[in-house]
């Protein structure tokens, strides 16, 4: 059963209010035609949206039949940044979305009725697939040099910036002195090369592409300061989850199968081909060191991260792991 805090009437009312503010009406999970087709097949229809990163397992689950194996008929749609994906879940346009852990935390602190049902991408202490990149002629050689400089991040206070702020804090630099600019990952290389920004915080496949273009890496702050923390998660609204717990469990199980396939070295080239196709990148530029993905949450690391978010002023009130994550979600 879900905790009472996840199903409280005030939070349900908040969802309705927020949808109203957005000017969006709650929609059915899929069209009547799709629902009828799914019913005939005996599968439960779902609509999901993926992010520009960590999308591979969703497409693997779709193409390899893992969703069907678990009784689901899933429509996978490409999405945008964490906030935009979130809005589509709140509007009822889709059922489950990829969003960022930090957006989940800030939204929960504001009383938005959403729950993470599974982890997705996470930061590995051994990962080399992310970093802060600068032009070789920038004169920036350390995090301390970023004071007063502009740094492109996937989303301001979306989580992609947290490791850089923690690194600045560790270096004795005021985190607020870094000027953040929201940039989608595909636009980061051009913005950096043109001087629109002084640095970018990038993750693979984009990190490897930008580094390969001759940009210099100040270091993997994510691996150093936020190891084992979820970066992206699968989330849904409390109302949807209350009515579809079985479907949520099936979805998580299908994603576990997909992640196992994703991690099998024998499937590396197939996974790289999916990355190239979906990100519209030349496969020769796709890294052979895949981003780390896990459906299971690492509870302690996630809890420690929430404490850091609170200390750095991301959260309007304290949020706990139990406030954010479904009690049936896979755990490590």
mmCIF file of C-alpha atoms in Angstrom:
data_model
loop_
_atom_site.group_PDB
_atom_site.id
_atom_site.type_symbol
_atom_site.label_atom_id
_atom_site.label_comp_id
_atom_site.label_asym_id
_atom_site.label_seq_id
_atom_site.Cartn_x
_atom_site.Cartn_y
_atom_site.Cartn_z
ATOM 1 C CA UNK A 1 0.000 0.000 0.000
ATOM 2 C CA UNK A 2 1.065 3.575 -0.591
ATOM 3 C CA UNK A 3 1.704 5.766 2.419
ATOM 4 C CA UNK A 4 -1.069 8.159 3.328
ATOM 5 C CA UNK A 5 1.145 11.124 2.405
ATOM 6 C CA UNK A 6 1.199 9.868 -1.180
ATOM 7 C CA UNK A 7 -2.561 9.681 -1.463
ATOM 8 C CA UNK A 8 -3.709 12.605 0.652
ATOM 9 C CA UNK A 9 -6.630 14.685 -0.588
ATOM 10 C CA UNK A 10 -4.651 17.953 -0.431
ATOM 11 C CA UNK A 11 -2.028 16.578 -2.804
ATOM 12 C CA UNK A 12 -4.693 15.271 -5.186
ATOM 13 C CA UNK A 13 -6.305 18.686 -5.102
ATOM 14 C CA UNK A 14 -2.917 20.229 -5.846
ATOM 15 C CA UNK A 15 -2.661 18.135 -8.999
ATOM 16 C CA UNK A 16 -6.019 19.393 -10.238
ATOM 17 C CA UNK A 17 -5.089 22.958 -9.381
ATOM 18 C CA UNK A 18 -1.751 22.744 -11.129
ATOM 19 C CA UNK A 19 -3.301 21.235 -14.240
ATOM 20 C CA UNK A 20 -5.801 24.082 -14.244
ATOM 21 C CA UNK A 21 -3.043 26.655 -13.975
ATOM 22 C CA UNK A 22 -1.239 25.056 -16.872
ATOM 23 C CA UNK A 23 -4.450 25.253 -18.863
ATOM 24 C CA UNK A 24 -4.351 21.529 -19.530
ATOM 25 C CA UNK A 25 -7.146 19.033 -19.080
ATOM 26 C CA UNK A 26 -6.605 15.518 -17.795
ATOM 27 C CA UNK A 27 -6.611 13.120 -20.711
ATOM 28 C CA UNK A 28 -7.035 9.368 -20.951
ATOM 29 C CA UNK A 29 -3.855 7.270 -20.943
ATOM 30 C CA UNK A 30 -4.360 6.582 -24.628
ATOM 31 C CA UNK A 31 -6.974 7.077 -27.336
ATOM 32 C CA UNK A 32 -10.036 4.859 -27.440
ATOM 33 C CA UNK A 33 -8.727 3.230 -30.591
ATOM 34 C CA UNK A 34 -5.425 2.373 -28.963
ATOM 35 C CA UNK A 35 -7.196 1.179 -25.821
ATOM 36 C CA UNK A 36 -9.476 -1.072 -27.870
ATOM 37 C CA UNK A 37 -6.530 -2.555 -29.756
ATOM 38 C CA UNK A 38 -4.658 -3.148 -26.499
ATOM 39 C CA UNK A 39 -7.727 -4.746 -24.932
ATOM 40 C CA UNK A 40 -8.018 -7.184 -27.826
ATOM 41 C CA UNK A 41 -4.394 -8.190 -27.337
ATOM 42 C CA UNK A 42 -4.847 -8.555 -23.593
ATOM 43 C CA UNK A 43 -2.166 -5.928 -22.951
ATOM 44 C CA UNK A 44 -2.474 -2.845 -20.754
ATOM 45 C CA UNK A 45 -1.820 0.384 -22.700
ATOM 46 C CA UNK A 46 0.697 2.910 -21.377
ATOM 47 C CA UNK A 47 2.145 6.137 -22.727
ATOM 48 C CA UNK A 48 5.633 7.078 -21.599
ATOM 49 C CA UNK A 49 8.011 9.927 -22.381
ATOM 50 C CA UNK A 50 11.788 9.582 -22.329
ATOM 51 C CA UNK A 51 14.456 12.237 -21.754
ATOM 52 C CA UNK A 52 17.302 13.146 -24.143
ATOM 53 C CA UNK A 53 19.594 10.934 -22.003
ATOM 54 C CA UNK A 54 19.259 7.468 -20.474
ATOM 55 C CA UNK A 55 16.533 6.594 -22.989
ATOM 56 C CA UNK A 56 18.069 3.390 -24.324
ATOM 57 C CA UNK A 57 16.392 0.851 -21.964
ATOM 58 C CA UNK A 58 12.923 2.159 -22.835
ATOM 59 C CA UNK A 59 13.521 1.604 -26.544
ATOM 60 C CA UNK A 60 15.119 -1.760 -25.829
ATOM 61 C CA UNK A 61 12.078 -2.834 -23.814
ATOM 62 C CA UNK A 62 9.833 -1.736 -26.667
ATOM 63 C CA UNK A 63 11.807 -3.292 -29.528
ATOM 64 C CA UNK A 64 12.820 -6.499 -27.767
ATOM 65 C CA UNK A 65 9.286 -7.231 -26.543
ATOM 66 C CA UNK A 66 9.998 -6.864 -22.821
ATOM 67 C CA UNK A 67 6.962 -4.642 -22.329
ATOM 68 C CA UNK A 68 4.737 -7.219 -24.005
ATOM 69 C CA UNK A 69 6.327 -9.977 -21.918
ATOM 70 C CA UNK A 70 4.991 -8.168 -18.860
ATOM 71 C CA UNK A 71 1.539 -7.531 -20.285
ATOM 72 C CA UNK A 72 2.010 -3.945 -21.448
ATOM 73 C CA UNK A 73 1.382 -2.155 -24.731
ATOM 74 C CA UNK A 74 3.686 0.860 -24.393
ATOM 75 C CA UNK A 75 3.933 3.917 -26.610
ATOM 76 C CA UNK A 76 7.409 5.433 -26.238
ATOM 77 C CA UNK A 77 7.645 9.127 -27.076
ATOM 78 C CA UNK A 78 10.742 11.367 -27.156
ATOM 79 C CA UNK A 79 10.608 14.143 -24.599
ATOM 80 C CA UNK A 80 12.468 17.262 -23.606
ATOM 81 C CA UNK A 81 13.882 18.521 -20.327
ATOM 82 C CA UNK A 82 12.819 17.285 -16.911
ATOM 83 C CA UNK A 83 10.297 20.060 -16.244
ATOM 84 C CA UNK A 84 8.623 19.729 -19.640
ATOM 85 C CA UNK A 85 8.270 15.971 -19.247
ATOM 86 C CA UNK A 86 6.871 16.498 -15.771
ATOM 87 C CA UNK A 87 4.212 18.863 -17.080
ATOM 88 C CA UNK A 88 2.922 16.237 -19.493
ATOM 89 C CA UNK A 89 2.463 13.734 -16.687
ATOM 90 C CA UNK A 90 0.619 16.311 -14.582
ATOM 91 C CA UNK A 91 -1.639 17.178 -17.507
ATOM 92 C CA UNK A 92 -2.566 13.529 -18.013
ATOM 93 C CA UNK A 93 -1.183 13.441 -21.566
ATOM 94 C CA UNK A 94 1.093 10.544 -20.612
ATOM 95 C CA UNK A 95 1.296 8.021 -17.784
ATOM 96 C CA UNK A 96 4.987 7.712 -16.892
ATOM 97 C CA UNK A 97 7.876 10.044 -17.702
ATOM 98 C CA UNK A 98 11.610 10.325 -17.310
ATOM 99 C CA UNK A 99 12.423 13.315 -15.164
ATOM 100 C CA UNK A 100 15.310 14.326 -12.948
ATOM 101 C CA UNK A 101 15.749 13.375 -9.310
ATOM 102 C CA UNK A 102 16.210 17.024 -8.373
ATOM 103 C CA UNK A 103 13.043 18.151 -10.135
ATOM 104 C CA UNK A 104 11.249 15.391 -8.236
ATOM 105 C CA UNK A 105 12.667 16.731 -4.977
ATOM 106 C CA UNK A 106 11.826 20.382 -5.613
ATOM 107 C CA UNK A 107 8.335 19.456 -6.797
ATOM 108 C CA UNK A 108 7.660 17.301 -3.741
ATOM 109 C CA UNK A 109 8.836 20.144 -1.512
ATOM 110 C CA UNK A 110 6.214 22.343 -3.178
ATOM 111 C CA UNK A 111 3.466 19.779 -2.651
ATOM 112 C CA UNK A 112 3.163 18.587 -6.249
ATOM 113 C CA UNK A 113 1.571 15.091 -6.177
ATOM 114 C CA UNK A 114 4.159 13.009 -8.013
ATOM 115 C CA UNK A 115 6.056 9.835 -7.133
ATOM 116 C CA UNK A 116 9.170 8.129 -8.471
ATOM 117 C CA UNK A 117 8.393 4.489 -9.277
ATOM 118 C CA UNK A 118 11.866 3.426 -10.451
ATOM 119 C CA UNK A 119 15.362 4.763 -10.810
ATOM 120 C CA UNK A 120 16.950 5.154 -14.234
ATOM 121 C CA UNK A 121 20.301 6.821 -14.845
ATOM 122 C CA UNK A 122 22.573 7.197 -11.848
ATOM 123 C CA UNK A 123 26.023 8.527 -11.076
ATOM 124 C CA UNK A 124 28.680 5.859 -10.717
ATOM 125 C CA UNK A 125 31.872 6.613 -8.803
ATOM 126 C CA UNK A 126 33.713 4.882 -11.662
ATOM 127 C CA UNK A 127 31.836 6.682 -14.405
ATOM 128 C CA UNK A 128 33.824 8.688 -16.928
ATOM 129 C CA UNK A 129 30.852 9.750 -19.006
ATOM 130 C CA UNK A 130 30.312 13.255 -17.660
ATOM 131 C CA UNK A 131 32.241 16.361 -16.783
ATOM 132 C CA UNK A 132 32.617 20.115 -16.971
ATOM 133 C CA UNK A 133 34.108 21.113 -20.309
ATOM 134 C CA UNK A 134 35.762 24.392 -21.312
ATOM 135 C CA UNK A 135 37.492 25.755 -24.394
ATOM 136 C CA UNK A 136 41.250 25.091 -24.368
ATOM 137 C CA UNK A 137 41.957 28.833 -24.694
ATOM 138 C CA UNK A 138 39.534 29.880 -21.945
ATOM 139 C CA UNK A 139 42.089 30.263 -19.188
ATOM 140 C CA UNK A 140 39.816 28.204 -16.925
ATOM 141 C CA UNK A 141 41.813 25.405 -15.332
ATOM 142 C CA UNK A 142 39.840 24.580 -12.177
ATOM 143 C CA UNK A 143 36.388 24.807 -10.641
ATOM 144 C CA UNK A 144 37.533 27.831 -8.657
ATOM 145 C CA UNK A 145 38.059 29.663 -11.969
ATOM 146 C CA UNK A 146 34.344 29.318 -12.745
ATOM 147 C CA UNK A 147 33.433 32.116 -10.302
ATOM 148 C CA UNK A 148 31.602 34.767 -12.314
ATOM 149 C CA UNK A 149 31.633 32.593 -15.434
ATOM 150 C CA UNK A 150 28.631 31.244 -17.347
ATOM 151 C CA UNK A 151 28.100 27.487 -17.310
ATOM 152 C CA UNK A 152 25.584 25.709 -19.513
ATOM 153 C CA UNK A 153 23.513 23.078 -17.716
ATOM 154 C CA UNK A 154 20.630 20.916 -18.895
ATOM 155 C CA UNK A 155 18.326 22.765 -16.530
ATOM 156 C CA UNK A 156 18.976 25.326 -13.821
ATOM 157 C CA UNK A 157 18.358 23.616 -10.468
ATOM 158 C CA UNK A 158 17.323 20.469 -12.313
ATOM 159 C CA UNK A 159 20.083 18.332 -10.783
ATOM 160 C CA UNK A 160 22.619 18.484 -13.589
ATOM 161 C CA UNK A 161 24.169 21.489 -11.845
ATOM 162 C CA UNK A 162 24.338 20.125 -8.300
ATOM 163 C CA UNK A 163 27.709 18.376 -8.574
ATOM 164 C CA UNK A 164 29.324 21.530 -9.960
ATOM 165 C CA UNK A 165 27.947 23.591 -7.076
ATOM 166 C CA UNK A 166 29.192 21.035 -4.545
ATOM 167 C CA UNK A 167 32.602 21.083 -6.242
ATOM 168 C CA UNK A 168 32.685 24.889 -6.080
ATOM 169 C CA UNK A 169 31.728 24.760 -2.419
ATOM 170 C CA UNK A 170 34.507 22.248 -1.777
ATOM 171 C CA UNK A 171 36.998 24.526 -3.557
ATOM 172 C CA UNK A 172 36.021 27.452 -1.349
ATOM 173 C CA UNK A 173 34.108 29.209 -4.117
ATOM 174 C CA UNK A 174 30.638 30.611 -3.530
ATOM 175 C CA UNK A 175 28.276 28.353 -5.559
ATOM 176 C CA UNK A 176 26.076 31.383 -6.243
ATOM 177 C CA UNK A 177 28.968 33.013 -8.131
ATOM 178 C CA UNK A 178 28.526 30.540 -10.986
ATOM 179 C CA UNK A 179 26.163 31.960 -13.606
ATOM 180 C CA UNK A 180 24.000 29.110 -14.870
ATOM 181 C CA UNK A 181 22.433 29.052 -18.326
ATOM 182 C CA UNK A 182 19.857 26.419 -19.296
ATOM 183 C CA UNK A 183 20.947 24.598 -22.452
ATOM 184 C CA UNK A 184 19.661 21.369 -24.017
ATOM 185 C CA UNK A 185 22.463 18.831 -24.334
ATOM 186 C CA UNK A 186 22.505 18.889 -28.178
ATOM 187 C CA UNK A 187 23.117 22.663 -28.121
ATOM 188 C CA UNK A 188 26.008 22.627 -25.653
ATOM 189 C CA UNK A 189 28.898 22.121 -28.064
ATOM 190 C CA UNK A 190 27.905 24.999 -30.330
ATOM 191 C CA UNK A 191 27.261 27.288 -27.361
ATOM 192 C CA UNK A 192 30.675 26.495 -25.891
ATOM 193 C CA UNK A 193 32.570 26.801 -29.177
ATOM 194 C CA UNK A 194 30.901 30.133 -30.006
ATOM 195 C CA UNK A 195 31.627 31.612 -26.589
ATOM 196 C CA UNK A 196 27.964 31.873 -25.633
ATOM 197 C CA UNK A 197 28.966 30.110 -22.394
ATOM 198 C CA UNK A 198 32.319 29.622 -20.685
ATOM 199 C CA UNK A 199 31.723 26.005 -19.666
ATOM 200 C CA UNK A 200 29.154 23.220 -19.948
ATOM 201 C CA UNK A 201 28.154 20.381 -17.651
ATOM 202 C CA UNK A 202 27.582 17.494 -20.072
ATOM 203 C CA UNK A 203 26.836 13.776 -19.838
ATOM 204 C CA UNK A 204 27.144 11.048 -22.436
ATOM 205 C CA UNK A 205 26.562 10.690 -25.288
ATOM 206 C CA UNK A 206 27.084 14.455 -25.506
ATOM 207 C CA UNK A 207 30.052 14.633 -23.124
ATOM 208 C CA UNK A 208 32.176 12.339 -25.297
ATOM 209 C CA UNK A 209 31.223 14.235 -28.437
ATOM 210 C CA UNK A 210 32.179 17.622 -26.977
ATOM 211 C CA UNK A 211 35.387 16.309 -25.423
ATOM 212 C CA UNK A 212 36.239 14.696 -28.761
ATOM 213 C CA UNK A 213 35.915 18.111 -30.423
ATOM 214 C CA UNK A 214 38.918 19.318 -28.439
ATOM 215 C CA UNK A 215 37.305 20.776 -25.344
ATOM 216 C CA UNK A 216 39.119 20.351 -22.012
ATOM 217 C CA UNK A 217 37.580 18.547 -19.029
ATOM 218 C CA UNK A 218 37.858 20.107 -15.568
ATOM 219 C CA UNK A 219 36.857 16.816 -13.992
ATOM 220 C CA UNK A 220 33.953 14.485 -13.355
ATOM 221 C CA UNK A 221 32.258 16.317 -10.500
ATOM 222 C CA UNK A 222 29.277 13.986 -10.575
ATOM 223 C CA UNK A 223 31.382 10.892 -9.886
ATOM 224 C CA UNK A 224 33.271 12.715 -7.143
ATOM 225 C CA UNK A 225 30.476 14.536 -5.338
ATOM 226 C CA UNK A 226 27.262 12.655 -6.119
ATOM 227 C CA UNK A 227 28.154 8.950 -6.501
ATOM 228 C CA UNK A 228 25.233 6.494 -6.580
ATOM 229 C CA UNK A 229 22.707 9.327 -6.706
ATOM 230 C CA UNK A 230 19.896 8.912 -9.231
ATOM 231 C CA UNK A 231 20.157 11.485 -11.989
ATOM 232 C CA UNK A 232 17.034 10.492 -13.904
ATOM 233 C CA UNK A 233 14.024 8.593 -12.598
ATOM 234 C CA UNK A 234 10.741 7.205 -13.836
ATOM 235 C CA UNK A 235 7.874 9.163 -12.302
ATOM 236 C CA UNK A 236 4.111 9.445 -12.398
ATOM 237 C CA UNK A 237 1.327 11.275 -10.603
ATOM 238 C CA UNK A 238 -0.001 10.033 -7.291
ATOM 239 C CA UNK A 239 -3.495 9.690 -8.740
ATOM 240 C CA UNK A 240 -2.344 7.520 -11.636
ATOM 241 C CA UNK A 241 -0.231 5.355 -9.351
ATOM 242 C CA UNK A 242 -3.072 4.842 -6.872
ATOM 243 C CA UNK A 243 -5.191 3.403 -9.685
ATOM 244 C CA UNK A 244 -2.449 1.536 -11.580
ATOM 245 C CA UNK A 245 -0.069 -0.048 -9.081
ATOM 246 C CA UNK A 246 -0.002 -3.357 -10.964
ATOM 247 C CA UNK A 247 0.896 -1.601 -14.212
ATOM 248 C CA UNK A 248 3.659 0.306 -12.419
ATOM 249 C CA UNK A 249 5.122 -2.962 -11.123
ATOM 250 C CA UNK A 250 4.963 -4.485 -14.599
ATOM 251 C CA UNK A 251 6.673 -1.432 -16.047
ATOM 252 C CA UNK A 252 9.515 -1.628 -13.508
ATOM 253 C CA UNK A 253 9.944 -5.353 -14.188
ATOM 254 C CA UNK A 254 10.139 -4.762 -17.952
ATOM 255 C CA UNK A 255 12.714 -2.050 -17.408
ATOM 256 C CA UNK A 256 14.806 -4.404 -15.275
ATOM 257 C CA UNK A 257 14.871 -6.836 -18.212
ATOM 258 C CA UNK A 258 15.830 -4.009 -20.543
ATOM 259 C CA UNK A 259 18.650 -2.790 -18.287
ATOM 260 C CA UNK A 260 20.040 -6.344 -18.120
ATOM 261 C CA UNK A 261 20.082 -6.385 -21.928
ATOM 262 C CA UNK A 262 21.618 -2.887 -21.988
ATOM 263 C CA UNK A 263 24.436 -3.956 -19.659
ATOM 264 C CA UNK A 264 25.320 -7.154 -21.537
ATOM 265 C CA UNK A 265 28.598 -6.490 -23.418
ATOM 266 C CA UNK A 266 27.343 -8.726 -26.238
ATOM 267 C CA UNK A 267 24.676 -6.101 -27.011
ATOM 268 C CA UNK A 268 26.926 -3.037 -26.948
ATOM 269 C CA UNK A 269 26.783 -2.306 -30.672
ATOM 270 C CA UNK A 270 23.000 -2.643 -30.755
ATOM 271 C CA UNK A 271 22.713 -0.243 -27.836
ATOM 272 C CA UNK A 272 25.081 2.218 -29.499
ATOM 273 C CA UNK A 273 22.971 2.031 -32.650
ATOM 274 C CA UNK A 274 19.872 2.965 -30.659
ATOM 275 C CA UNK A 275 21.740 5.861 -29.057
ATOM 276 C CA UNK A 276 22.860 7.117 -32.461
ATOM 277 C CA UNK A 277 19.394 6.760 -33.967
ATOM 278 C CA UNK A 278 17.428 8.466 -31.200
ATOM 279 C CA UNK A 279 19.958 11.247 -30.547
ATOM 280 C CA UNK A 280 20.489 11.687 -34.323
ATOM 281 C CA UNK A 281 24.233 11.279 -33.925
ATOM 282 C CA UNK A 282 26.817 9.556 -36.069
ATOM 283 C CA UNK A 283 27.416 6.172 -34.452
ATOM 284 C CA UNK A 284 31.170 6.734 -34.662
ATOM 285 C CA UNK A 285 30.706 9.552 -32.142
ATOM 286 C CA UNK A 286 28.752 7.415 -29.650
ATOM 287 C CA UNK A 287 30.827 6.356 -26.669
ATOM 288 C CA UNK A 288 31.532 2.677 -26.074
ATOM 289 C CA UNK A 289 31.418 3.293 -22.314
ATOM 290 C CA UNK A 290 27.701 3.354 -21.620
ATOM 291 C CA UNK A 291 26.115 5.619 -18.992
ATOM 292 C CA UNK A 292 25.261 3.732 -15.800
ATOM 293 C CA UNK A 293 21.605 2.807 -15.421
ATOM 294 C CA UNK A 294 19.763 0.960 -12.670
ATOM 295 C CA UNK A 295 16.063 0.491 -11.993
ATOM 296 C CA UNK A 296 16.788 0.058 -8.272
ATOM 297 C CA UNK A 297 17.295 3.052 -5.999
ATOM 298 C CA UNK A 298 20.332 3.319 -3.752
ATOM 299 C CA UNK A 299 18.481 4.669 -0.728
ATOM 300 C CA UNK A 300 21.367 6.055 1.350
ATOM 301 C CA UNK A 301 22.993 7.948 -1.513
ATOM 302 C CA UNK A 302 19.641 9.392 -2.528
ATOM 303 C CA UNK A 303 18.883 10.459 1.054
ATOM 304 C CA UNK A 304 22.297 12.111 1.433
ATOM 305 C CA UNK A 305 21.660 13.961 -1.811
ATOM 306 C CA UNK A 306 18.378 15.342 -0.476
ATOM 307 C CA UNK A 307 20.289 16.759 2.488
ATOM 308 C CA UNK A 308 22.682 18.503 0.085
ATOM 309 C CA UNK A 309 19.792 19.903 -1.938
ATOM 310 C CA UNK A 310 18.288 21.318 1.230
ATOM 311 C CA UNK A 311 21.590 22.864 2.345
ATOM 312 C CA UNK A 312 22.133 24.561 -1.025
ATOM 313 C CA UNK A 313 18.644 26.042 -1.024
ATOM 314 C CA UNK A 314 17.016 23.939 -3.727
ATOM 315 C CA UNK A 315 14.130 22.899 -1.501
ATOM 316 C CA UNK A 316 11.444 25.065 0.072
ATOM 317 C CA UNK A 317 11.080 22.503 2.849
ATOM 318 C CA UNK A 318 12.722 19.266 3.923
ATOM 319 C CA UNK A 319 11.939 16.234 1.775
ATOM 320 C CA UNK A 320 12.696 12.617 2.657
ATOM 321 C CA UNK A 321 13.327 9.618 0.431
ATOM 322 C CA UNK A 322 10.011 8.148 1.608
ATOM 323 C CA UNK A 323 8.207 11.334 0.537
ATOM 324 C CA UNK A 324 9.429 10.912 -3.021
ATOM 325 C CA UNK A 325 9.710 7.221 -3.807
ATOM 326 C CA UNK A 326 7.030 4.542 -4.121
ATOM 327 C CA UNK A 327 7.342 1.928 -1.399
ATOM 328 C CA UNK A 328 7.190 -0.811 -4.049
ATOM 329 C CA UNK A 329 9.985 0.650 -6.135
ATOM 330 C CA UNK A 330 13.056 -1.579 -6.665
ATOM 331 C CA UNK A 331 15.711 -0.925 -4.010
ATOM 332 C CA UNK A 332 19.395 -1.685 -3.513
#
